CSV table of C-alpha atoms and ligand atoms in Angstrom, one decimal:
chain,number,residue,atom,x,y,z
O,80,UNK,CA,98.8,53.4,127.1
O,81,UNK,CA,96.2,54.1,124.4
O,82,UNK,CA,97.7,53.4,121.0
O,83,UNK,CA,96.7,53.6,117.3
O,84,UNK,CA,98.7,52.1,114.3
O,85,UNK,CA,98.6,52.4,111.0
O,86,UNK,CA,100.7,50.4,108.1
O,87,UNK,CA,101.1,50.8,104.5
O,88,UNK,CA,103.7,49.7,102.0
O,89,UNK,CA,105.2,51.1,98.4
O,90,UNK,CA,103.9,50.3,95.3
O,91,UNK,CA,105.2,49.6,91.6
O,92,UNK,CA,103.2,50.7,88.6
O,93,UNK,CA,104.6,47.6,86.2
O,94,UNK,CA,102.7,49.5,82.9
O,95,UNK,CA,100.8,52.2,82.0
O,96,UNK,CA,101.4,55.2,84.4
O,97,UNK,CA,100.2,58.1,82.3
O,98,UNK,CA,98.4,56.5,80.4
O,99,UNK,CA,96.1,56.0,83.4
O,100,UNK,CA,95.2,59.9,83.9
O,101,UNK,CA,94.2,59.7,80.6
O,102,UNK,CA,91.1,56.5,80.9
O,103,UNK,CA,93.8,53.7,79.6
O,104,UNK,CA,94.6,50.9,82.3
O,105,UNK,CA,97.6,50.1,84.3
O,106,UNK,CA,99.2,47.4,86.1
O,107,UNK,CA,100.4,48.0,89.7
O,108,UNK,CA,101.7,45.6,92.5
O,109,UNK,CA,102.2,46.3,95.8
O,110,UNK,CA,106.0,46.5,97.0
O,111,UNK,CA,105.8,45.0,100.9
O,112,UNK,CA,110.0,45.7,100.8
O,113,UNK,CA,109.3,49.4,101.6
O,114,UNK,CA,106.8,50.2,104.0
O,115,UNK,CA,105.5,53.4,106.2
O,116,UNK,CA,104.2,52.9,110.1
O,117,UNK,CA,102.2,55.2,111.9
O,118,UNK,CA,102.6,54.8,115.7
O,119,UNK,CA,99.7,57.5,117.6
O,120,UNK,CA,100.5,58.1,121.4
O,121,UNK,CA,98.1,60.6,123.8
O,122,UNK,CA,100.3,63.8,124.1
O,123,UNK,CA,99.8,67.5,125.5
O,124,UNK,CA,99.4,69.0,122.2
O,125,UNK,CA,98.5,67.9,118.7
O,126,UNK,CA,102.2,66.8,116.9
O,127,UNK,CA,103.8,65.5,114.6
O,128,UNK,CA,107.5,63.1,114.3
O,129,UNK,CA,108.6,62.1,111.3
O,130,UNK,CA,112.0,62.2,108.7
O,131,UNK,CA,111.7,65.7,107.7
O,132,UNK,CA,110.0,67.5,110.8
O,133,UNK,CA,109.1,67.5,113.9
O,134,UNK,CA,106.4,70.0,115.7
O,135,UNK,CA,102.9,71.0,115.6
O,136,UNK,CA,100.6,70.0,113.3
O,137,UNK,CA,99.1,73.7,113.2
O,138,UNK,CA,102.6,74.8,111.5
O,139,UNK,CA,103.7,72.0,109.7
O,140,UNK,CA,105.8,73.4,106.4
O,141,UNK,CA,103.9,74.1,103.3
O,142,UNK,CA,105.8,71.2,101.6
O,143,UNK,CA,103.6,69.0,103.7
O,144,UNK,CA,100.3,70.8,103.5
O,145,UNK,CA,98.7,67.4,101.1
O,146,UNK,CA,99.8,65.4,105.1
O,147,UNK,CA,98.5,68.4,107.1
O,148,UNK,CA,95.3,68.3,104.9
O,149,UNK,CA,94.5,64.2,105.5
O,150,UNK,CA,95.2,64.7,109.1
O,151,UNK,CA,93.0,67.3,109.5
O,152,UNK,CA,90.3,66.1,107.1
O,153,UNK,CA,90.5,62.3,108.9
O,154,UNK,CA,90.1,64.0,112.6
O,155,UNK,CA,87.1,66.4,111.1
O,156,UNK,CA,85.6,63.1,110.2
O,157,UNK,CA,86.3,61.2,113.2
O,158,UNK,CA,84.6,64.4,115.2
O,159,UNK,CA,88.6,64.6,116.7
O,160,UNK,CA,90.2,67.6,115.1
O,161,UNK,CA,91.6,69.2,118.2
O,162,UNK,CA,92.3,66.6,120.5
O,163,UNK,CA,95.6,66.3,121.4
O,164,UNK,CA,98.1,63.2,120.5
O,165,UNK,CA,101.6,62.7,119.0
O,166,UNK,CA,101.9,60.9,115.6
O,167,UNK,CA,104.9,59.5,114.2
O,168,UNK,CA,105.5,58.6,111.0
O,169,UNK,CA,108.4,56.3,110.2
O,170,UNK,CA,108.5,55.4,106.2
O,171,UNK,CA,110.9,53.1,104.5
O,172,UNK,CA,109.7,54.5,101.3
O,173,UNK,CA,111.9,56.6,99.9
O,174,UNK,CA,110.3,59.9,99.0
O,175,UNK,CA,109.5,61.2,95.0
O,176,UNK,CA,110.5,58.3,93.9
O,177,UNK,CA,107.6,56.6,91.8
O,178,UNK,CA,107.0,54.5,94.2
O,179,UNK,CA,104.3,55.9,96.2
O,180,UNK,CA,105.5,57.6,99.1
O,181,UNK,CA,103.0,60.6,99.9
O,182,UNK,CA,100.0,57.7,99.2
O,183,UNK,CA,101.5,55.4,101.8
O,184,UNK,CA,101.9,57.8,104.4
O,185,UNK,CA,99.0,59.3,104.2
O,186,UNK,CA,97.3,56.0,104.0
O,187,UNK,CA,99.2,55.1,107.1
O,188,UNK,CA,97.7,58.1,109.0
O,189,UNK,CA,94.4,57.5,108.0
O,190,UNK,CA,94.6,53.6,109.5
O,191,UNK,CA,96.3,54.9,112.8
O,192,UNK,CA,94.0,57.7,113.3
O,193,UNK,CA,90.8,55.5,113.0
O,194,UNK,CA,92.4,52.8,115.1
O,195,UNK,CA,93.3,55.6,117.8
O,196,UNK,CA,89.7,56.5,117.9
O,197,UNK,CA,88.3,52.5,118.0
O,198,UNK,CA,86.4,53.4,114.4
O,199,UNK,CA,85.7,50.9,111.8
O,200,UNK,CA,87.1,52.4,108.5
O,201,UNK,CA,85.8,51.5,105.5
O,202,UNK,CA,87.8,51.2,102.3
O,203,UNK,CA,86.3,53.6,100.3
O,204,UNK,CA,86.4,56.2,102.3
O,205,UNK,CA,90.2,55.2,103.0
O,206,UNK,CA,90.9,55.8,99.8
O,207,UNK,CA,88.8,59.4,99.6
O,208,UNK,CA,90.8,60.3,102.3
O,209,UNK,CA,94.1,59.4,100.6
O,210,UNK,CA,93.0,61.4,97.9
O,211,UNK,CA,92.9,64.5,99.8
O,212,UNK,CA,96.3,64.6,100.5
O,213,UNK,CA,97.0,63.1,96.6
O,214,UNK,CA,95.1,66.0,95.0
O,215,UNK,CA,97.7,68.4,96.5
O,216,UNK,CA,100.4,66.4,96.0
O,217,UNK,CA,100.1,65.3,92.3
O,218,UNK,CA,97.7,68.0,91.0
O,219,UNK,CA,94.8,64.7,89.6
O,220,UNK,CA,96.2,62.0,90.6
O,221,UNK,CA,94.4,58.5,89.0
O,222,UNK,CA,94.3,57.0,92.6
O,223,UNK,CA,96.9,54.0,92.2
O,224,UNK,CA,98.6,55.3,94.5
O,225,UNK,CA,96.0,55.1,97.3
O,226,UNK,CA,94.9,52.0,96.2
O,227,UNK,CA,98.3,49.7,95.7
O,228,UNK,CA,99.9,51.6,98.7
O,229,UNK,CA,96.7,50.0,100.9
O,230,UNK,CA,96.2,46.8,98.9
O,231,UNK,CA,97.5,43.3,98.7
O,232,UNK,CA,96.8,42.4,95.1
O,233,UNK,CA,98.6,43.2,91.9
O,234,UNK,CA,95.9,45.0,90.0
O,235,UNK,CA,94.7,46.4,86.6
O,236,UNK,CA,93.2,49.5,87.4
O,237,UNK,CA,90.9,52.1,85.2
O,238,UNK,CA,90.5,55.2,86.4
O,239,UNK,CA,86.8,55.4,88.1
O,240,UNK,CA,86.3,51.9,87.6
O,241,UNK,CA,86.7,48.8,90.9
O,242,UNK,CA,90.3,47.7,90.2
O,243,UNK,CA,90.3,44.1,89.4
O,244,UNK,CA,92.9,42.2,91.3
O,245,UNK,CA,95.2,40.2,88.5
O,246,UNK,CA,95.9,36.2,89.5
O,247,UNK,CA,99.1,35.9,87.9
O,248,UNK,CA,102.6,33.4,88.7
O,249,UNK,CA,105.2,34.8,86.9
O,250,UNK,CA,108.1,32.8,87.1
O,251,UNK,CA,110.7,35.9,86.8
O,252,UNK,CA,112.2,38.3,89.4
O,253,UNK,CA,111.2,42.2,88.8
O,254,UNK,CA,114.1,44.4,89.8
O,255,UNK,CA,113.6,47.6,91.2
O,256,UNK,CA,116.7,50.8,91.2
O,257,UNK,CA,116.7,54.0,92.6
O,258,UNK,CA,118.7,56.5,89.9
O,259,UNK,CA,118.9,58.6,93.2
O,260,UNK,CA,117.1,61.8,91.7
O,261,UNK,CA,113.9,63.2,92.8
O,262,UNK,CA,110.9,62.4,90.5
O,263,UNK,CA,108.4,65.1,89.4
O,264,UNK,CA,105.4,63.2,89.0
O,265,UNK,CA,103.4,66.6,89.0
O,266,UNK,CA,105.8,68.4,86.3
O,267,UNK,CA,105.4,65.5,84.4
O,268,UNK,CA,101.7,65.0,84.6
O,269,UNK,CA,101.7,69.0,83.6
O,270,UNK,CA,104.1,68.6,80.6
O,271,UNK,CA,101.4,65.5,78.9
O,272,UNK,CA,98.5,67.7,79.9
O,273,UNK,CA,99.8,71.0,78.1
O,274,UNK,CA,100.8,68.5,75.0
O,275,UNK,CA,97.2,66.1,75.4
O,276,UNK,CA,95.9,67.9,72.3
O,277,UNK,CA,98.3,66.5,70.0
O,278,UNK,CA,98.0,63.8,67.7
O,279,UNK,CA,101.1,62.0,68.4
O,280,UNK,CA,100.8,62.9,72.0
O,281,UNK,CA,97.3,61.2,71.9
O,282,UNK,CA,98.5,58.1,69.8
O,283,UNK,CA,101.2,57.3,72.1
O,284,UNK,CA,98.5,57.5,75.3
O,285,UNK,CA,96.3,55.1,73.3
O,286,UNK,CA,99.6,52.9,72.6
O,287,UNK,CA,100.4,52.8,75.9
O,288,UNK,CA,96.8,51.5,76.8
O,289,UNK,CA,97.1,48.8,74.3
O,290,UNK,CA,100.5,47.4,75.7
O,291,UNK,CA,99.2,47.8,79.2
O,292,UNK,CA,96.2,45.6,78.2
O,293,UNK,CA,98.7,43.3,76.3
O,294,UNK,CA,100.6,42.7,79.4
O,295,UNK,CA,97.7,41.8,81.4
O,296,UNK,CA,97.8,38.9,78.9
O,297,UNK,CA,101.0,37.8,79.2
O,298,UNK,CA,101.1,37.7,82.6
O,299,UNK,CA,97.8,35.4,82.4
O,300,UNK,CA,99.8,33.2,79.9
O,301,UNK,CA,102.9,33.2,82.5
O,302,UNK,CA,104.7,34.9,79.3
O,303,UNK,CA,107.6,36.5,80.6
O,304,UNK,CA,109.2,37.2,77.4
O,305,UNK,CA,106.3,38.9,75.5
O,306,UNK,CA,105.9,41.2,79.5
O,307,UNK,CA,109.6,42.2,78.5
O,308,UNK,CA,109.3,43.1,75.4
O,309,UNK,CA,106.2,45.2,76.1
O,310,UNK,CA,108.1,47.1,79.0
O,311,UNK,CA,110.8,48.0,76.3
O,312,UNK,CA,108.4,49.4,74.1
O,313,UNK,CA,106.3,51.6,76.9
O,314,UNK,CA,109.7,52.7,77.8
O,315,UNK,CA,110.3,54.1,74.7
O,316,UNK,CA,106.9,55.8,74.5
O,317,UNK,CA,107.1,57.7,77.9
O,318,UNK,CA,110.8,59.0,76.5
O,319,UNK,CA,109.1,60.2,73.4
O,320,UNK,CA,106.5,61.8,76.0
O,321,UNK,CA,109.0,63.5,77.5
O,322,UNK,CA,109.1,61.9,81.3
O,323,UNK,CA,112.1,60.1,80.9
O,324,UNK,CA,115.6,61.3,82.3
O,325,UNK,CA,119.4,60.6,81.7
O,326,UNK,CA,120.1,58.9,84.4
O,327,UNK,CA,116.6,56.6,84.1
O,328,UNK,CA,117.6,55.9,80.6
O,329,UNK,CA,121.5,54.8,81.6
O,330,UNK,CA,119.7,52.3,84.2
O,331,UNK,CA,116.9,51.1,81.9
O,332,UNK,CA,119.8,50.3,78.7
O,333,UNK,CA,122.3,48.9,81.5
O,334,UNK,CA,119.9,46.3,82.8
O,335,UNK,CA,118.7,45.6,79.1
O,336,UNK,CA,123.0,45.0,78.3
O,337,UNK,CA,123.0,42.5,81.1
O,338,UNK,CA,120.2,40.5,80.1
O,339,UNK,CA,116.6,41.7,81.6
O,340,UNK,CA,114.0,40.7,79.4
O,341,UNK,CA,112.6,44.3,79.8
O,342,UNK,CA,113.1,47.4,81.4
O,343,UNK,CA,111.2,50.8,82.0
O,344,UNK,CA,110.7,53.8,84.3
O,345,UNK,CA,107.9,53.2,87.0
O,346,UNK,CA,105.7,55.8,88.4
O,347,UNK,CA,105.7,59.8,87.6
O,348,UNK,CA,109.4,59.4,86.3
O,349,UNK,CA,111.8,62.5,85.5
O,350,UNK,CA,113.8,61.2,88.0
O,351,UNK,CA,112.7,58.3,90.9
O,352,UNK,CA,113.1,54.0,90.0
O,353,UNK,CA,113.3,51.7,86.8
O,354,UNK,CA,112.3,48.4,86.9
O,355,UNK,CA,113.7,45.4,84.8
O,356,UNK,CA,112.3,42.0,84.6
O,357,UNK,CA,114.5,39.3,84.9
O,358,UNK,CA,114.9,35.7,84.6
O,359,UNK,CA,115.3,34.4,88.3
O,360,UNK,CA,119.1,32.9,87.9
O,361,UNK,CA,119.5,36.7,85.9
O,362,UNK,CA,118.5,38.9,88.7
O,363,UNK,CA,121.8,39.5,90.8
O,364,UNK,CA,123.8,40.4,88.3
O,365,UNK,CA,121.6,42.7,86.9
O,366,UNK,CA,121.3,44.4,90.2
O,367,UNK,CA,124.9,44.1,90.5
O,368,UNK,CA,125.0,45.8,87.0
O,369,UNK,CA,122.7,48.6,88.4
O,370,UNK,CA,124.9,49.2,91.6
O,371,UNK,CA,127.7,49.9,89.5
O,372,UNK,CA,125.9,52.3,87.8
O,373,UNK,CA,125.1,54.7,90.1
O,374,UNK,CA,121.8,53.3,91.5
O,375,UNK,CA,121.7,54.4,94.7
O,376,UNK,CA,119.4,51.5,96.0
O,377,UNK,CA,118.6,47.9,94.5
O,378,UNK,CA,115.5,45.8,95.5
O,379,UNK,CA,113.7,42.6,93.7
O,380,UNK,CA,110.6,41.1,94.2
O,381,UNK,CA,109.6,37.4,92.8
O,382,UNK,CA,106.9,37.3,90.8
O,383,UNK,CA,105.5,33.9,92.0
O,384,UNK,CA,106.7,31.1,89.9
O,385,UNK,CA,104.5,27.8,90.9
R,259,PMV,O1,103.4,58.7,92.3
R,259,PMV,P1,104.0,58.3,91.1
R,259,PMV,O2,105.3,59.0,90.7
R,259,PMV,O3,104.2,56.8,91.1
R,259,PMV,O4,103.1,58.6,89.8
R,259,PMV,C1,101.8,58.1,89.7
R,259,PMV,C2,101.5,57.6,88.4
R,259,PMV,C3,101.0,58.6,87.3
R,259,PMV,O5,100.3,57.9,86.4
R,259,PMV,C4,102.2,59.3,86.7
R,259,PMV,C5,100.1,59.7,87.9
R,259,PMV,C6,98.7,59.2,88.4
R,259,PMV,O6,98.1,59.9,89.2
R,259,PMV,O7,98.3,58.1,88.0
Protein backbone atom coordinates (compact mmCIF):
# COMPACT_ATOMS: atom_id res chain seq x y z
CA UNK A 1 0.00 0.00 0.00
CA UNK A 2 1.25 3.57 -0.84
CA UNK A 3 2.72 5.12 2.17
CA UNK A 4 4.28 8.45 3.26
CA UNK A 5 6.27 9.15 6.52
CA UNK A 6 7.37 11.85 8.20
CA UNK A 7 9.66 12.14 11.52
CA UNK A 8 10.62 14.95 13.72
CA UNK A 9 11.93 15.12 17.23
CA UNK A 10 11.63 17.88 20.32
CA UNK A 11 13.92 20.43 20.83
CA UNK A 12 15.72 22.33 23.91
CA UNK A 13 16.49 26.00 23.78
CA UNK A 14 19.72 25.70 26.25
CA UNK A 15 19.85 30.00 26.35
CA UNK A 16 18.38 32.81 25.05
CA UNK A 17 14.67 32.14 24.25
CA UNK A 18 13.29 35.68 24.20
CA UNK A 19 15.91 37.11 23.71
CA UNK A 20 15.80 35.65 20.20
CA UNK A 21 12.44 37.54 19.00
CA UNK A 22 14.19 40.32 19.90
CA UNK A 23 17.72 39.94 17.14
CA UNK A 24 19.97 38.39 20.30
CA UNK A 25 21.14 34.65 19.60
CA UNK A 26 20.17 31.44 21.18
CA UNK A 27 21.47 28.07 21.76
CA UNK A 28 19.14 25.12 20.90
CA UNK A 29 19.78 21.24 20.60
CA UNK A 30 17.69 18.89 19.35
CA UNK A 31 16.05 16.39 21.92
CA UNK A 32 15.84 12.78 19.84
CA UNK A 33 14.14 11.40 23.43
CA UNK A 34 10.81 12.79 22.23
CA UNK A 35 9.79 12.47 18.92
CA UNK A 36 6.43 12.92 16.51
CA UNK A 37 5.76 10.32 13.43
CA UNK A 38 3.58 10.93 10.69
CA UNK A 39 2.32 7.65 9.08
CA UNK A 40 -0.04 8.80 5.51
CA UNK A 41 -2.26 5.85 4.24
CA UNK A 42 -4.79 6.24 0.86
CA UNK A 43 -8.32 6.60 2.44
CA UNK A 44 -11.92 7.59 1.19
CA UNK A 45 -11.85 10.95 2.51
CA UNK A 46 -9.29 13.43 3.59
CA UNK A 47 -8.59 12.67 7.74
CA UNK A 48 -6.94 13.11 10.36
CA UNK A 49 -5.79 10.51 13.71
CA UNK A 50 -3.97 11.92 16.23
CA UNK A 51 -3.97 12.38 20.51
CA UNK A 52 -6.59 14.96 20.66
CA UNK A 53 -8.89 14.16 17.50
CA UNK A 54 -9.91 12.20 15.17
CA UNK A 55 -12.09 13.33 11.83
CA UNK A 56 -11.98 15.34 8.86
CA UNK A 57 -9.55 17.70 8.11
CA UNK A 58 -12.34 20.12 6.76
CA UNK A 59 -13.62 20.41 10.60
CA UNK A 60 -10.73 19.96 12.59
CA UNK A 61 -11.24 22.25 16.07
CA UNK A 62 -10.06 25.75 15.93
CA UNK A 63 -7.40 24.78 18.59
CA UNK A 64 -5.70 23.16 15.64
CA UNK A 65 -6.32 25.58 12.92
CA UNK A 66 -1.90 26.51 12.92
CA UNK A 67 -2.07 22.05 11.84
CA UNK A 68 -5.07 22.49 9.53
CA UNK A 69 -3.33 25.55 7.97
CA UNK A 70 0.32 23.50 7.13
CA UNK A 71 -1.74 20.62 5.85
CA UNK A 72 -3.62 22.58 3.70
CA UNK A 73 -0.78 25.06 2.62
CA UNK A 74 1.67 21.76 2.00
CA UNK A 75 -1.17 19.94 -0.32
CA UNK A 76 -1.81 23.53 -2.23
CA UNK A 77 1.88 23.31 -2.89
CA UNK A 78 2.16 19.80 -3.76
CA UNK A 79 -1.03 20.55 -6.36
CA UNK A 80 -2.87 17.80 -3.74
CA UNK A 81 -5.27 19.69 -1.62
CA UNK A 82 -8.36 17.49 -2.11
CA UNK A 83 -7.13 14.18 -2.56
CA UNK A 84 -8.16 11.93 -0.27
CA UNK A 85 -5.69 10.06 2.47
CA UNK A 86 -5.63 9.37 6.25
CA UNK A 87 -2.80 10.97 8.31
CA UNK A 88 -1.87 10.01 11.67
CA UNK A 89 -0.02 11.77 13.84
CA UNK A 90 1.57 9.97 16.87
CA UNK A 91 3.95 12.58 19.01
CA UNK A 92 5.92 11.72 22.04
CA UNK A 93 6.36 15.36 22.60
CA UNK A 94 4.42 16.46 25.14
CA UNK A 95 2.37 19.41 24.14
CA UNK A 96 2.95 23.38 25.47
CA UNK A 97 5.73 22.44 26.97
CA UNK A 98 8.83 24.42 25.62
CA UNK A 99 9.87 21.86 23.95
CA UNK A 100 8.60 22.24 20.56
CA UNK A 101 5.65 20.32 20.02
CA UNK A 102 3.37 22.22 17.42
CA UNK A 103 7.02 22.71 15.27
CA UNK A 104 7.56 19.00 15.29
CA UNK A 105 4.30 18.02 14.24
CA UNK A 106 3.85 20.11 11.83
CA UNK A 107 7.30 19.47 10.51
CA UNK A 108 6.31 15.83 10.57
CA UNK A 109 3.44 16.48 8.21
CA UNK A 110 5.23 18.40 6.00
CA UNK A 111 7.94 15.31 5.52
CA UNK A 112 5.08 12.64 5.19
CA UNK A 113 3.07 14.63 2.83
CA UNK A 114 5.95 15.28 0.39
CA UNK A 115 7.08 11.60 0.77
CA UNK A 116 3.27 10.53 -0.02
CA UNK A 117 3.44 12.45 -3.15
CA UNK A 118 7.27 11.14 -4.31
CA UNK A 119 8.50 15.08 -4.07
CA UNK A 120 11.86 16.17 -3.28
CA UNK A 121 11.47 18.87 -0.37
CA UNK A 122 13.80 21.21 0.03
CA UNK A 123 14.82 22.58 3.43
CA UNK A 124 13.87 25.93 3.15
CA UNK A 125 10.81 25.69 2.08
CA UNK A 126 10.36 22.99 5.03
CA UNK A 127 10.86 25.36 7.27
CA UNK A 128 8.42 28.11 5.48
CA UNK A 129 5.95 25.62 5.75
CA UNK A 130 6.57 25.05 9.49
CA UNK A 131 6.20 28.56 9.89
CA UNK A 132 2.71 28.69 8.73
CA UNK A 133 1.43 26.71 11.21
CA UNK A 134 4.07 28.59 13.87
CA UNK A 135 2.67 32.05 13.04
CA UNK A 136 -0.69 30.94 14.35
CA UNK A 137 0.51 29.15 17.03
CA UNK A 138 2.98 31.53 18.73
CA UNK A 139 1.83 34.86 17.22
CA UNK A 140 6.06 35.69 15.57
CA UNK A 141 7.67 32.98 16.39
CA UNK A 142 11.88 33.27 15.76
CA UNK A 143 11.77 29.95 13.89
CA UNK A 144 13.84 27.61 16.43
CA UNK A 145 11.34 25.78 16.61
CA UNK A 146 11.14 24.72 12.92
CA UNK A 147 14.59 24.53 12.70
CA UNK A 148 15.87 22.31 15.91
CA UNK A 149 12.58 20.17 15.66
CA UNK A 150 13.95 19.19 11.85
CA UNK A 151 17.68 19.42 12.53
CA UNK A 152 20.54 17.28 13.92
CA UNK A 153 22.91 19.95 15.19
CA UNK A 154 23.02 21.95 18.38
CA UNK A 155 22.93 25.44 16.95
CA UNK A 156 23.33 29.14 17.67
CA UNK A 157 20.69 30.69 15.87
CA UNK A 158 19.90 34.70 14.99
CA UNK A 159 16.86 35.43 13.88
CA UNK A 160 17.04 35.88 9.81
CA UNK A 161 20.39 34.77 9.79
CA UNK A 162 21.71 30.66 8.51
CA UNK A 163 21.97 29.04 11.97
CA UNK A 164 25.47 27.92 12.51
CA UNK A 165 25.66 24.43 13.81
CA UNK A 166 27.93 24.56 17.35
CA UNK A 167 30.82 21.57 17.52
CA UNK A 168 30.84 21.20 21.08
CA UNK A 169 31.77 17.86 23.70
CA UNK A 170 30.47 18.79 26.81
CA UNK A 171 31.38 16.43 29.28
CA UNK A 172 28.14 16.98 31.61
CA UNK A 173 24.60 15.47 31.45
CA UNK A 174 21.68 18.25 30.72
CA UNK A 175 18.52 17.22 32.65
CA UNK A 176 15.27 18.00 31.45
CA UNK A 177 11.66 18.12 33.92
CA UNK A 178 8.34 18.60 33.18
CA UNK A 179 6.61 20.98 36.12
CA UNK A 180 3.41 19.42 34.59
CA UNK A 181 1.74 22.89 33.66
CA UNK A 182 0.94 24.08 30.34
CA UNK A 183 3.35 26.71 28.98
CA UNK A 184 2.09 30.04 27.27
CA UNK A 185 4.74 30.74 25.03
CA UNK A 186 2.25 33.24 23.19
CA UNK A 187 1.18 35.08 26.54
CA UNK A 188 4.56 35.37 27.29
CA UNK A 189 5.90 36.52 24.02
CA UNK A 190 2.85 39.25 24.46
CA UNK A 191 3.73 40.26 28.03
CA UNK A 192 7.77 41.29 26.78
CA UNK A 193 6.31 42.84 23.66
CA UNK A 194 3.75 45.22 25.58
CA UNK A 195 6.90 45.87 28.14
CA UNK A 196 9.79 46.01 24.96
CA UNK A 197 9.84 49.83 25.39
CA UNK A 198 11.27 49.83 28.65
CA UNK A 199 14.68 50.38 29.67
CA UNK A 200 15.14 47.67 31.97
CA UNK A 201 13.00 45.48 29.85
CA UNK A 202 15.46 46.29 26.97
CA UNK A 203 18.70 45.84 29.19
CA UNK A 204 17.72 42.56 30.30
CA UNK A 205 17.07 41.42 26.33
CA UNK A 206 20.51 42.81 25.61
CA UNK A 207 21.83 40.78 28.87
CA UNK A 208 20.43 37.85 27.84
CA UNK A 209 22.16 38.21 24.36
CA UNK A 210 25.47 38.64 26.00
CA UNK A 211 25.18 35.44 28.18
CA UNK A 212 23.82 33.48 25.24
CA UNK A 213 26.94 34.58 23.34
CA UNK A 214 29.07 33.78 26.54
CA UNK A 215 27.81 30.35 26.56
CA UNK A 216 28.58 29.63 23.11
CA UNK A 217 32.10 30.05 24.52
CA UNK A 218 32.09 27.96 27.12
CA UNK A 219 30.82 25.22 25.45
CA UNK A 220 33.78 25.74 22.85
CA UNK A 221 36.16 25.79 25.91
CA UNK A 222 34.34 22.37 27.22
CA UNK A 223 33.54 24.85 30.37
CA UNK A 224 30.88 23.30 32.15
CA UNK A 225 31.08 25.38 35.11
CA UNK A 226 31.11 28.95 33.58
CA UNK A 227 27.67 27.22 31.06
CA UNK A 228 26.19 26.79 34.70
CA UNK A 229 26.68 29.70 36.06
CA UNK A 230 25.46 31.55 32.95
CA UNK A 231 22.05 29.42 33.02
CA UNK A 232 21.60 30.66 36.72
CA UNK A 233 21.88 34.11 35.75
CA UNK A 234 19.44 33.92 32.40
CA UNK A 235 17.18 32.34 34.83
CA UNK A 236 17.02 35.09 36.92
CA UNK A 237 16.52 37.53 34.07
CA UNK A 238 13.46 35.80 32.44
CA UNK A 239 11.85 35.83 36.19
CA UNK A 240 12.52 39.48 36.31
CA UNK A 241 10.80 39.46 32.69
CA UNK A 242 8.04 38.04 34.03
CA UNK A 243 7.87 34.35 32.26
CA UNK A 244 8.81 32.45 34.99
CA UNK A 245 6.31 30.39 37.30
CA UNK A 246 6.12 28.84 40.84
CA UNK A 247 6.33 25.67 40.10
CA UNK A 248 9.38 26.34 37.29
CA UNK A 249 11.12 28.25 40.09
CA UNK A 250 10.67 25.26 42.85
CA UNK A 251 12.27 22.87 40.10
CA UNK A 252 15.01 25.31 38.90
CA UNK A 253 16.18 26.05 43.03
CA UNK A 254 15.66 22.07 43.83
CA UNK A 255 18.08 20.95 41.20
CA UNK A 256 20.47 23.94 42.14
CA UNK A 257 20.17 22.38 46.20
CA UNK A 258 21.23 19.02 44.85
CA UNK A 259 24.06 20.05 43.01
CA UNK A 260 23.46 21.13 39.11
CA UNK A 261 25.89 23.43 38.09
CA UNK A 262 22.95 25.48 36.58
CA UNK A 263 19.51 25.53 36.06
CA UNK A 264 16.74 27.55 34.00
CA UNK A 265 13.36 27.50 32.32
CA UNK A 266 13.63 26.28 28.53
CA UNK A 267 11.38 27.49 25.80
CA UNK A 268 8.17 30.04 26.13
CA UNK A 269 8.07 29.19 29.92
CA UNK A 270 4.95 30.23 32.31
CA UNK A 271 4.60 26.81 32.81
CA UNK A 272 6.27 23.80 30.41
CA UNK A 273 10.27 22.18 31.40
CA UNK A 274 13.49 23.39 33.28
CA UNK A 275 16.62 22.22 32.45
CA UNK A 276 19.75 21.73 34.85
CA UNK A 277 23.16 20.92 33.89
CA UNK A 278 24.77 18.36 35.73
CA UNK A 279 28.03 16.74 36.32
CA UNK A 280 27.55 13.11 34.84
CA UNK A 281 28.04 10.99 38.33
CA UNK A 282 25.37 14.19 39.52
CA UNK A 283 22.58 13.57 37.19
CA UNK A 284 20.27 10.74 38.90
CA UNK A 285 20.00 12.20 41.85
CA UNK A 286 19.09 15.34 40.62
CA UNK A 287 16.44 13.77 38.60
CA UNK A 288 15.59 11.79 41.56
CA UNK A 289 15.42 15.24 43.35
CA UNK A 290 13.00 16.56 40.60
CA UNK A 291 10.65 13.41 40.83
CA UNK A 292 10.12 14.15 44.28
CA UNK A 293 9.16 17.42 43.49
CA UNK A 294 6.36 17.14 41.59
CA UNK A 295 7.92 16.86 38.10
CA UNK A 296 5.77 15.01 36.25
CA UNK A 297 8.35 13.62 33.76
CA UNK A 298 12.34 13.42 33.95
CA UNK A 299 14.68 13.02 30.88
CA UNK A 300 18.62 13.63 30.33
CA UNK A 301 20.66 13.90 27.48
CA UNK A 302 24.71 13.65 27.53
CA UNK A 303 26.30 16.24 26.20
CA UNK A 304 29.19 14.33 24.54
CA UNK A 305 32.18 14.14 26.70
CA UNK A 306 35.24 12.74 24.44
O1 LIG B 1 7.90 26.96 21.69
P1 LIG B 1 8.60 27.38 22.93
O2 LIG B 1 7.75 27.45 24.12
O3 LIG B 1 9.86 26.62 23.11
O4 LIG B 1 9.09 28.91 22.74
C1 LIG B 1 9.89 29.31 21.71
C2 LIG B 1 10.93 30.25 22.16
C3 LIG B 1 10.60 31.72 22.25
O5 LIG B 1 11.84 32.41 22.18
C4 LIG B 1 9.92 32.04 23.58
C5 LIG B 1 9.68 32.22 21.13
C6 LIG B 1 10.32 32.17 19.75
O6 LIG B 1 9.56 32.22 18.77
O7 LIG B 1 11.54 32.12 19.64
Amino acid sequence: MKEGIGKTHGKIILMGEHAVVYGQPCIALPFFDTMVKTVITPYKTQRLTCEFYDGLLETMPELMEGLQRVIFATLDTLGERHTPLHLDITSTIPIERGMGSSAAVAGSVVRALFDYFDQPLDYNQLLALINVSETITHGSPSGIDALTTTGTEPVYFIKHHAPKPIDSHLDATLVVADTGVLGKTKEAVGYIRRHYEEKDVKKAIEALGDYTKQAKQALLNQDAQTLGTLMNQAHHLLQFLHVSSNELDVLVQVARENGALGSKLTGGGRGGCMIALCRNQDADAIMNALKEHDATHVWKMALEGE
